[in-house]
Coordinates of C-alpha atoms in Angstrom, one line a residue:
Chain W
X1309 CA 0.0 0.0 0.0
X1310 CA 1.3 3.5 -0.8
X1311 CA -0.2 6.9 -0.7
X1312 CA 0.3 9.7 1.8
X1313 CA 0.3 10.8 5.5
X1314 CA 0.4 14.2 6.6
X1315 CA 3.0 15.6 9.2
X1316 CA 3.0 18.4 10.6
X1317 CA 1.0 19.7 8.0
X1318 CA 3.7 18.8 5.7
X1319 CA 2.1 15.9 2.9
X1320 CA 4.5 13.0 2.7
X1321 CA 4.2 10.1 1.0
X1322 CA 5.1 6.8 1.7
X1323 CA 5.6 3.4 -0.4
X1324 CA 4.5 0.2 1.0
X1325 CA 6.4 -1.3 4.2
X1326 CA 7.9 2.1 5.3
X1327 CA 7.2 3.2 8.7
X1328 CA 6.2 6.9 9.6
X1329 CA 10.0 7.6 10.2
X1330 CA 11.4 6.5 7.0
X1331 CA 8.3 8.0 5.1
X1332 CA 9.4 11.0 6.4
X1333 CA 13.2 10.7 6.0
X1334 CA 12.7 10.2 2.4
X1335 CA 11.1 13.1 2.5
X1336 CA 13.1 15.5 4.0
X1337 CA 11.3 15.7 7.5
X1338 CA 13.6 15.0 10.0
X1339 CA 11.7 12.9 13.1
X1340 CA 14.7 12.5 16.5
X1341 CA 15.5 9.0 16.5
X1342 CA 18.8 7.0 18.4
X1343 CA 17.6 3.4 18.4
X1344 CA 16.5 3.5 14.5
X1345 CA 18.8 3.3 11.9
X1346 CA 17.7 2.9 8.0
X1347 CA 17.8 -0.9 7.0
X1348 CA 17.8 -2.1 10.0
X1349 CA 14.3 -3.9 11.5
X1350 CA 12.8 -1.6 14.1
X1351 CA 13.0 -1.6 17.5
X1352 CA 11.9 1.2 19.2
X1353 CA 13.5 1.7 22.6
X1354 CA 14.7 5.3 22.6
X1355 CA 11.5 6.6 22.5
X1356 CA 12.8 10.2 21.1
X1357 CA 10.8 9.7 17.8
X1358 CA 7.5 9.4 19.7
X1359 CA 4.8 11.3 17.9
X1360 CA 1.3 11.4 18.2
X1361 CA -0.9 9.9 15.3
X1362 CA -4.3 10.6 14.9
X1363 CA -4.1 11.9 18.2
X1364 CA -2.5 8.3 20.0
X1365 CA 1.2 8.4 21.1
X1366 CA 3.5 6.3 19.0
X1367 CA 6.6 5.8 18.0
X1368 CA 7.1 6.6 14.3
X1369 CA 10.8 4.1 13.8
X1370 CA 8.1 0.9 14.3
X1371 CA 4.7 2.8 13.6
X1372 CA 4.1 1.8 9.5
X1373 CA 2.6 4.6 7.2
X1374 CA -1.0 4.7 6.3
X1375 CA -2.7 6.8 3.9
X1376 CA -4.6 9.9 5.8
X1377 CA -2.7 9.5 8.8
X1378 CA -2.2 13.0 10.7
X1379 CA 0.8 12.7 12.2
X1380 CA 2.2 15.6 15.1
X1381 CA 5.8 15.8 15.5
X1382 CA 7.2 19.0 16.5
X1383 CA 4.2 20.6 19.0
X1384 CA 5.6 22.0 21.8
X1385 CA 4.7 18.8 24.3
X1386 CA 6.6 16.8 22.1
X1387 CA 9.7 18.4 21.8
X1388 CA 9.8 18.9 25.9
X1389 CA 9.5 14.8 25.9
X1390 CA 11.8 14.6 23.8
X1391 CA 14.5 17.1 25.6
X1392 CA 13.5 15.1 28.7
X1393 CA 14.2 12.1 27.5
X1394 CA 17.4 12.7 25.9
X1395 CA 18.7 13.9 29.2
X1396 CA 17.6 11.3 31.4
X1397 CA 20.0 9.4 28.7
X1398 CA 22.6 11.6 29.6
X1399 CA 22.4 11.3 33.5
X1400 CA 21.9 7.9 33.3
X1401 CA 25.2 6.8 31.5
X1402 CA 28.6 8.6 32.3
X1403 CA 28.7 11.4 29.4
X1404 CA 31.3 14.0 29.5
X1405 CA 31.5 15.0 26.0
X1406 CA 34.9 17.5 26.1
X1407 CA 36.9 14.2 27.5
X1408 CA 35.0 11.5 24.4
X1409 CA 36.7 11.3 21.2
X1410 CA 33.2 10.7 19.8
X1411 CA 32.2 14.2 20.2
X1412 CA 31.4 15.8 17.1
X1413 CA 30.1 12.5 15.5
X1414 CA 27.9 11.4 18.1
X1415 CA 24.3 11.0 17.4
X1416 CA 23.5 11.3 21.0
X1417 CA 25.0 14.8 21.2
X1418 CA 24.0 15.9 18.3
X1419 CA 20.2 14.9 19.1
X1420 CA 20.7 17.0 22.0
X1421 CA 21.9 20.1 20.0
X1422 CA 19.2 19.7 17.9
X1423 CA 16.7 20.2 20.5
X1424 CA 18.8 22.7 21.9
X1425 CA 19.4 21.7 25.0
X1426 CA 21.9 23.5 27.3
X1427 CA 21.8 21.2 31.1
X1428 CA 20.5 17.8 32.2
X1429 CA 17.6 18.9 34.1
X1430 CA 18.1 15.4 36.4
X1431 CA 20.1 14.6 39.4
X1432 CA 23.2 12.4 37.6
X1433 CA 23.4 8.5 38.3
X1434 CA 27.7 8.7 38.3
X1435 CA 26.5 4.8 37.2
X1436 CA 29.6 2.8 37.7
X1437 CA 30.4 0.6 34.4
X1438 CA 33.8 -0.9 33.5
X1439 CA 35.6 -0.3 30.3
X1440 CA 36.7 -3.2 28.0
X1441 CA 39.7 -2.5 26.4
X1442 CA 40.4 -6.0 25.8
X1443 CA 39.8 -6.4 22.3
X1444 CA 43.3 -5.1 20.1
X1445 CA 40.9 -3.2 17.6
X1446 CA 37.6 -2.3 19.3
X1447 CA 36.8 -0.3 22.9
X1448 CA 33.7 -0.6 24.5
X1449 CA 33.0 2.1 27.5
X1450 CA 30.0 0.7 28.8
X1451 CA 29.9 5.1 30.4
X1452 CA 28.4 5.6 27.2
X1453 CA 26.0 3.2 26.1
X1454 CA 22.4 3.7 25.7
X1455 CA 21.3 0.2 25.3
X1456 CA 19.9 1.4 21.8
X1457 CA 20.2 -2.2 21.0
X1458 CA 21.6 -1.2 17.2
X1459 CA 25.3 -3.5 17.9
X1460 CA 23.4 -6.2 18.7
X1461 CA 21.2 -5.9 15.6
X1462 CA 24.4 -5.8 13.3
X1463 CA 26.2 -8.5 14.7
X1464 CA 23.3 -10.8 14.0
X1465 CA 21.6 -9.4 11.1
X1466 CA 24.3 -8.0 9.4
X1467 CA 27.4 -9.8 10.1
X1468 CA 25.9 -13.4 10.9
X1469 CA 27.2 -13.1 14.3
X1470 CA 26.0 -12.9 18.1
X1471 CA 28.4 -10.6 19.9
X1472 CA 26.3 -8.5 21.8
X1473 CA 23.2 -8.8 24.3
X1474 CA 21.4 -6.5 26.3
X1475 CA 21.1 -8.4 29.9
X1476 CA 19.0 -7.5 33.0
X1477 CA 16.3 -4.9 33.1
X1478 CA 15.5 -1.1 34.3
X1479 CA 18.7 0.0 36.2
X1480 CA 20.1 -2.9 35.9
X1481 CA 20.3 -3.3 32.5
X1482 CA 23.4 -3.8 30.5
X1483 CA 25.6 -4.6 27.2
X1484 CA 27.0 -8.0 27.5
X1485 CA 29.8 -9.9 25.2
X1486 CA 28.9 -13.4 24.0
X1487 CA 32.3 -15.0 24.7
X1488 CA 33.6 -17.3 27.6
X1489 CA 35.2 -14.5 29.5
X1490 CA 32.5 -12.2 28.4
X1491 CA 35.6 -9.7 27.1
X1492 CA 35.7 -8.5 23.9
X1493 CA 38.9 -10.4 22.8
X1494 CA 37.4 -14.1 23.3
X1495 CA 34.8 -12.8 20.9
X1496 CA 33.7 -13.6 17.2
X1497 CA 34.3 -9.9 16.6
X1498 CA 36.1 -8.3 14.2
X1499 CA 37.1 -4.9 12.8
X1500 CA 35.2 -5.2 9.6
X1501 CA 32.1 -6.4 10.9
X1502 CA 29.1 -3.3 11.1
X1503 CA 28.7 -4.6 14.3
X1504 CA 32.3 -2.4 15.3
X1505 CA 31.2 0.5 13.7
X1506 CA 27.4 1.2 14.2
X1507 CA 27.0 2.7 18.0
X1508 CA 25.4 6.3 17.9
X1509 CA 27.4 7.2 20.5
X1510 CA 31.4 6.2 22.0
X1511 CA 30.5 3.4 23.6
X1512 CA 31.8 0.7 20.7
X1513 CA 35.0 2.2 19.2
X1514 CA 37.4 1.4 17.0
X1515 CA 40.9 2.0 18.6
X1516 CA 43.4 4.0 16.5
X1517 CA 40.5 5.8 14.5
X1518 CA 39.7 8.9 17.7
X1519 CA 41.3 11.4 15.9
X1520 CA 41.6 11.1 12.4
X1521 CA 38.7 13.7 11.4
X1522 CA 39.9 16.8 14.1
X1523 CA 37.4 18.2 16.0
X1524 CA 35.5 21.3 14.2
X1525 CA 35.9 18.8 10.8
X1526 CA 33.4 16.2 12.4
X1527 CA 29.6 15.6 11.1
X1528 CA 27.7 17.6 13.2
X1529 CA 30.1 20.5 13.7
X1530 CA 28.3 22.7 10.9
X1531 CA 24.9 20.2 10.0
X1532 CA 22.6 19.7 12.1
X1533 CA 21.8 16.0 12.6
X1534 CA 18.5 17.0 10.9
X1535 CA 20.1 17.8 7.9
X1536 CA 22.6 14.6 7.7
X1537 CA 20.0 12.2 8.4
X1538 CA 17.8 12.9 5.3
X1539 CA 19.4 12.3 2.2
X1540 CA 21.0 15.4 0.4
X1541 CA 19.4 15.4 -2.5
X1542 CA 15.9 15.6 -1.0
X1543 CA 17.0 18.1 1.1
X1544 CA 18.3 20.1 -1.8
X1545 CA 14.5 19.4 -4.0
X1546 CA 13.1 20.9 -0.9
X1547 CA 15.3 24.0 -0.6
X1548 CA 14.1 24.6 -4.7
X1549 CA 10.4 23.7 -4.6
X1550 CA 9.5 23.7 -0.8
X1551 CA 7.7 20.8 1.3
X1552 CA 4.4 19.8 -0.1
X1553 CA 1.6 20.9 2.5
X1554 CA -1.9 19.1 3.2
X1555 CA -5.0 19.6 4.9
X1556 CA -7.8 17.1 6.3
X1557 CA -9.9 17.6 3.0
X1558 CA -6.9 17.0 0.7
X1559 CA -6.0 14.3 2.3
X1560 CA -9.4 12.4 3.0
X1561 CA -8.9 11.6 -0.7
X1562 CA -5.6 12.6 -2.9
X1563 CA -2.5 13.5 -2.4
X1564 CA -2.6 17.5 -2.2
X1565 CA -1.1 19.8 -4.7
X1566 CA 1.9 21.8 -3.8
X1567 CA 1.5 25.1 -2.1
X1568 CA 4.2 26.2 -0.7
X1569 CA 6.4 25.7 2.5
X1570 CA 4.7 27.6 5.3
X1571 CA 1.9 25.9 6.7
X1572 CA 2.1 24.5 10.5
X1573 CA 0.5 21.8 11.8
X1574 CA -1.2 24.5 14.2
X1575 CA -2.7 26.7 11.5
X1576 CA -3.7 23.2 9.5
X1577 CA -4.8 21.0 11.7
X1578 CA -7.7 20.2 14.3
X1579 CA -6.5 19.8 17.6
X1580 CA -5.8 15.9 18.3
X1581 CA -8.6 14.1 20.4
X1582 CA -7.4 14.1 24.1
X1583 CA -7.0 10.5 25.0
X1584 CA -6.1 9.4 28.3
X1585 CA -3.7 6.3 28.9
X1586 CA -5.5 3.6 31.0
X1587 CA -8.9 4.0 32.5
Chain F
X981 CA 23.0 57.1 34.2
X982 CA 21.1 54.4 35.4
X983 CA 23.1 52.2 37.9
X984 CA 25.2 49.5 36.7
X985 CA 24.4 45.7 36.5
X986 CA 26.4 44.2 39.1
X987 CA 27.8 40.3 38.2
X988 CA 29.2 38.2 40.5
X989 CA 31.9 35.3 39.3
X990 CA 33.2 32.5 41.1
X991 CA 35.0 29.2 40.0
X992 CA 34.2 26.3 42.2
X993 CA 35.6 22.6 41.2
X994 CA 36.4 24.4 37.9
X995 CA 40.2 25.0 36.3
X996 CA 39.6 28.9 35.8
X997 CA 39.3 27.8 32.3
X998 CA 35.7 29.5 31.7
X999 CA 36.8 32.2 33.2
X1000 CA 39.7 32.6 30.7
X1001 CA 37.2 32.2 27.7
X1002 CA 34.9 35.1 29.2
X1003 CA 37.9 37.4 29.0
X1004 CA 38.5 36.4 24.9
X1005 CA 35.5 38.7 24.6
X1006 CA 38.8 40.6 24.4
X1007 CA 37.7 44.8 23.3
X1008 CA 34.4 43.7 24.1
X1009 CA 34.8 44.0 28.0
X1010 CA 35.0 47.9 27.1
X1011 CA 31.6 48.4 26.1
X1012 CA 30.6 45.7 28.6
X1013 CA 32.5 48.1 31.7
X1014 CA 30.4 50.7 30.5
X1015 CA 26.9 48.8 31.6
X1016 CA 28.5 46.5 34.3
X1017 CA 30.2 46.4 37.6
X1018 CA 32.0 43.5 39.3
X1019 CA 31.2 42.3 42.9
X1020 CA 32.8 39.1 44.0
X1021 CA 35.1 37.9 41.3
X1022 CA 38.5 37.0 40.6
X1023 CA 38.5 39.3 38.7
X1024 CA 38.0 42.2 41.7
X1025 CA 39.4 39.9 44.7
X1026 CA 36.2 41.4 46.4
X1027 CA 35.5 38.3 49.5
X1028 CA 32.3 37.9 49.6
X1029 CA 29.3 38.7 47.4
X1030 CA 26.5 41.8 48.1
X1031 CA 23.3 41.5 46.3
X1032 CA 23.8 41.4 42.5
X1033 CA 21.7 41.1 39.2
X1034 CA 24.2 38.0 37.6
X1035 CA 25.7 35.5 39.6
X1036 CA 28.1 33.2 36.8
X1037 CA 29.2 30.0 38.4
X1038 CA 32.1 28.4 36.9
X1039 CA 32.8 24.6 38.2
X1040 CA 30.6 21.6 40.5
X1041 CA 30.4 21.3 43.8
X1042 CA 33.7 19.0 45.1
X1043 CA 33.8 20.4 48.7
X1044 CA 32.4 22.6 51.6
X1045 CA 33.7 25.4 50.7
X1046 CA 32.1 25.6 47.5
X1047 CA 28.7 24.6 48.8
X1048 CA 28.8 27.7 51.1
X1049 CA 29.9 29.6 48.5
X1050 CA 27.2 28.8 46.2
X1051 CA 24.5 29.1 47.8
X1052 CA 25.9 32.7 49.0
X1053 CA 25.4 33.5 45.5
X1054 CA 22.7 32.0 45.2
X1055 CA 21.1 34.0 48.1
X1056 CA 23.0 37.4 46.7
X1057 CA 22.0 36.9 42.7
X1058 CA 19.1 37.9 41.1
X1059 CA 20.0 35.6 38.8
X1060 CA 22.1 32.4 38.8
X1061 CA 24.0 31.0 35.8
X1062 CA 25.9 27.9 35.3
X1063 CA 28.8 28.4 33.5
X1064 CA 30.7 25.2 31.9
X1065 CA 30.4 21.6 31.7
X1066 CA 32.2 21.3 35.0
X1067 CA 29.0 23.8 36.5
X1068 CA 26.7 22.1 34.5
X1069 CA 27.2 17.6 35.1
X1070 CA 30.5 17.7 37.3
X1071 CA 33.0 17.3 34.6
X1072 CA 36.5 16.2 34.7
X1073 CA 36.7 16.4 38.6
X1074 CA 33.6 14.1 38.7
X1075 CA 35.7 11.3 37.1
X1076 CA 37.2 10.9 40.3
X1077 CA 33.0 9.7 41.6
X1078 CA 34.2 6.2 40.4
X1079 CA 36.9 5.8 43.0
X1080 CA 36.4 6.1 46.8
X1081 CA 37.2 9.1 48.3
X1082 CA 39.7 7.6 50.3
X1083 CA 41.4 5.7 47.4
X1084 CA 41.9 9.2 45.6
X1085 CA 43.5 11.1 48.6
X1086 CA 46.0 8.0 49.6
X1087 CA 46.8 7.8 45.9
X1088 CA 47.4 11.6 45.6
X1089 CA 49.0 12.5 49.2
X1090 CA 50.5 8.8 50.2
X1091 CA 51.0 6.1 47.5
X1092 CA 50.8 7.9 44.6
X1093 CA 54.4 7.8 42.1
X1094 CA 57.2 10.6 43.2
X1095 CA 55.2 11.7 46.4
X1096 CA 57.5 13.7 49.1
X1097 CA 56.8 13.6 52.6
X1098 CA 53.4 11.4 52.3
X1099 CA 50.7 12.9 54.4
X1100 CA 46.9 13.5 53.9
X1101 CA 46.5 17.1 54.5
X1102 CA 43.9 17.9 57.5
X1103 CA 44.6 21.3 58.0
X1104 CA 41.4 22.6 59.7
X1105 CA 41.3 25.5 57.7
X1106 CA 41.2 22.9 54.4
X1107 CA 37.5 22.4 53.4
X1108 CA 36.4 18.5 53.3
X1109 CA 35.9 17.2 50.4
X1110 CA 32.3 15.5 49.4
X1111 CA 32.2 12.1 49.1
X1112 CA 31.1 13.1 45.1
X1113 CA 31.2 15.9 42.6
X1114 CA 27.8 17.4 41.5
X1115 CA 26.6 19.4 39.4
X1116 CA 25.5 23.0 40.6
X1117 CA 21.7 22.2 40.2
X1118 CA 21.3 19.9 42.6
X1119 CA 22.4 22.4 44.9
X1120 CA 20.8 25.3 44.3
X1121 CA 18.3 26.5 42.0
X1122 CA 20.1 27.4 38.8
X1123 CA 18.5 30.0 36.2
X1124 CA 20.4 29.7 32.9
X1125 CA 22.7 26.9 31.6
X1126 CA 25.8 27.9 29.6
X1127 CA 27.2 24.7 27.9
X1128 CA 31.1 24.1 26.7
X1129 CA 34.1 23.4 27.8
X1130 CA 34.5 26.5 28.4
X1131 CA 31.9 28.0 26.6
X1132 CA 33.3 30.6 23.8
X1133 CA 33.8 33.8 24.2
X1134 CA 30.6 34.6 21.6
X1135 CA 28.5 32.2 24.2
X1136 CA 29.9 34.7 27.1
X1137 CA 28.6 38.1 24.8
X1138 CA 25.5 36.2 24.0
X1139 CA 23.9 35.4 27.5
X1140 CA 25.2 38.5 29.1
X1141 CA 23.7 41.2 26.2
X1142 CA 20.2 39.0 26.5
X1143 CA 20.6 38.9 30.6
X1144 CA 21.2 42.5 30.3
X1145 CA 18.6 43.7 28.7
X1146 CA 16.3 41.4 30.3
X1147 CA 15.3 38.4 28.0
X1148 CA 16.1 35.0 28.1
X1149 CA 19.3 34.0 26.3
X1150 CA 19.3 31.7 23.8
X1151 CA 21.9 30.3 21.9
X1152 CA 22.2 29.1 17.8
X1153 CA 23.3 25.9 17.0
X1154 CA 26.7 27.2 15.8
X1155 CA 27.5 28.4 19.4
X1156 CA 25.7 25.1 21.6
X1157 CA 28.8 22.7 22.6
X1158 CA 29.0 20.3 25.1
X1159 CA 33.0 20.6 24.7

């Protein structure tokens, strides 16, 4: 099924099997994600790319598109979620950005400069984890992992593998390494595998690699994370011609006409039915 | 001519660094000398702090000192900031949360390589350490966040210009860095 869903007032359209995320990647709307990464399965664990659809809370990485859906991502109450979220991440791992050679490519910082956010709001955990250095090619500081879930995806969907588990649950939870001494170096790992190379944040590293883009050259030191997740060229239609906007009517049957880049999903839209979680 | 804003700066577990990048606003502090007035500051060597408009807060919270120092700005400013990483989640002294508090004095003071004389210092005047670094906000009530390590000059001339003329500072991507 294809057709197209509306967010934000923006009209994008989808093909069949894409989720509300990748419909709108394709399109050049940018949605927060940390756990999602194109071709991988979903999984939806981060939470940041919860939207509300049709007026229900979902999360767009596992939510798939429909036509006519109305889809809010960027109301106020969203974003504020989604700042909340992103720093109980922060408080809840050990993440001191000037000290990580990650900074400047990480996904989980620049998520947090997206959304502009300047403190951590939350009292910090100072969670102890240990750091396995063991492996000659490949670091893992458990300070910075998120449990996003996305090196345990590669090693078994992508490389064949099954180096990496997430074990235990709540504050307890944790990345664990399939191998006899449960280090890194009595694993099936190896440098090449996407497995090494996929972690949004530091917390899977490959050694000897820190500081070969300097920082102020890195990929979210002048683009916003926004901007590098969607492809270029779409961005680059968009900047020409301007998103595609829709309305309830237009979209109750066709896909609407273009009409210019400067409609707002408050100015479009009816406000979304209030429904309460539970009883 | 109206009276001058009066700001207040103090560097708690910090390394002075922030402090440094405020004064890269370089000619700037000119035209910033002609609206403002320092109380309590390294900069002035004034002891203690009166009541103020802008408290900036460089550093966490490592000892007892800086607790009672905090929140004396926090009872003299109008309005707090936190300035730095270090102000803002601990930092680099709040690496040394992982470790005992004991284990880092015996290693720095008693067993540590090259140490003279080995001693733990307990001079009473010395303030005692906490058992952990924290962040400024879970002290006190903090107003305005100022992120970087240190933040830039530009991020200096940005929140003070808003502060001054009364709005809330905000800051564009270019200028938000967590290092």
């Amino acid at each position: 099924m294809s057709g197209t869903l509306c967010i934000d007032g923006i009209a994008v359209p989808f093909s069949d099997g894409q989720t509300i995320i990748e419909a709108a990647r394709s399109a050049g709307v940018y949605i927060p994600y940390l756990c999602h990464r194109p071709g991988y399965a979903p999984y939806g664990s981060c939470k940041l790319c919860t939207v509300k659809v049709n007026g229900r809370t979902n999360t767009a990485c596992t939510l798939p598109a429909a036509d006519g859906q109305t889809v809010i991502s960027n109301s106020p109450d969203l974003q504020h979620d989604r700042q909340r979220i992103t720093q109980m991440l922060f408080v809840e791992g050990n993440h001191f950005c000037p000290s990580c050679e990650k900074s400047g490519n990480c996904q989980l910082q620049a998520v947090a400069y997206h959304q502009n956010m300047l403190d951590n709001h939350y009292p910090h955990f100072y969670a102890q984890r240990e750091l396995d250095a063991s492996h000659p090619d490949i670091l893992i500081d458990h300070d910075r992992c998120i449990f996003c879930n996305l090196c345990v995806r590669a090693s078994k969907e992508k490389d064949g593998k099954e180096v990496f588990g997430i074990a235990g649950r709540g504050i307890h939870k944790r990345l664990i390494v399939n191998s006899p001494s449960g280090k890194l170096k009595d694993s099936d790992i190896s440098v090449d595998d996407e497995a090494a190379h996929v972690c949004p944040t530091g917390a899977i590293l490959v050694k000897r690699s820190a500081y070969l883009a300097p920082i102020g050259e890195r990929i979210y030191d002048h683009h916003p994370i926004s901007e590098v997740a969607c492809e270029k060229a779409v961005l680059d239609t968009q900047a020409a011609k301007g998103h595609a906007s829709c309305d309830q009517a237009q979209l109750a049957g066709q896909v609407p006409q273009n009409s210019g880049s400067d409609s707002h999903y408050a100015a479009s839209m009816p406000p979304a039915p209030d429904i309460k979680h539970g009883r | 001519m109206a009276a001058k804003i009066k700001i207040a700066t103090t560097s708690l577990a910090g390394c002075f660094g922030c402090h440094m990048s405020f004064l890269d606003i370089d000619e700037r502090l000119l035209s910033l000398a002609e609206v403002v007035e320092f109380d309590r500051s390294p900069l002035t060597d004034i002891e203690h702090c009166g009541p103020c408009d802008i408290g900036l807060i460089e550093g966490g919270v490592c000892n007892s000192e800086n607790v009672h120092v905090l929140r004396e700005f926090r009872n003299n400013c109008k309005i707090l900031v936190a300035v730095g990483a270090c102000a803002i989640n601990g930092g680099l002294p709040a690496l040394r949360n992982f470790f005992k508090l004991e284990d880092c004095l015996l290693e720095a003071y008693q067993d540590g390589i090259g140490v003279d004389n080995p001693q733990i210092p307990n001079d009473p005047e010395l303030p005692l350490l906490l058992d952990k670094v924290r962040p400024i906000h879970e002290i006190v009530k903090i107003d305005y966040f100022m992120p970087g390590c240190p933040p830039s000059a530009d991020v200096f001339w940005n929140y003070l210009n808003a502060l001054i003329e009364g709005r809330d500072p905000t800051l564009p991507y270019e200028l938000v860095h967590y290092d």
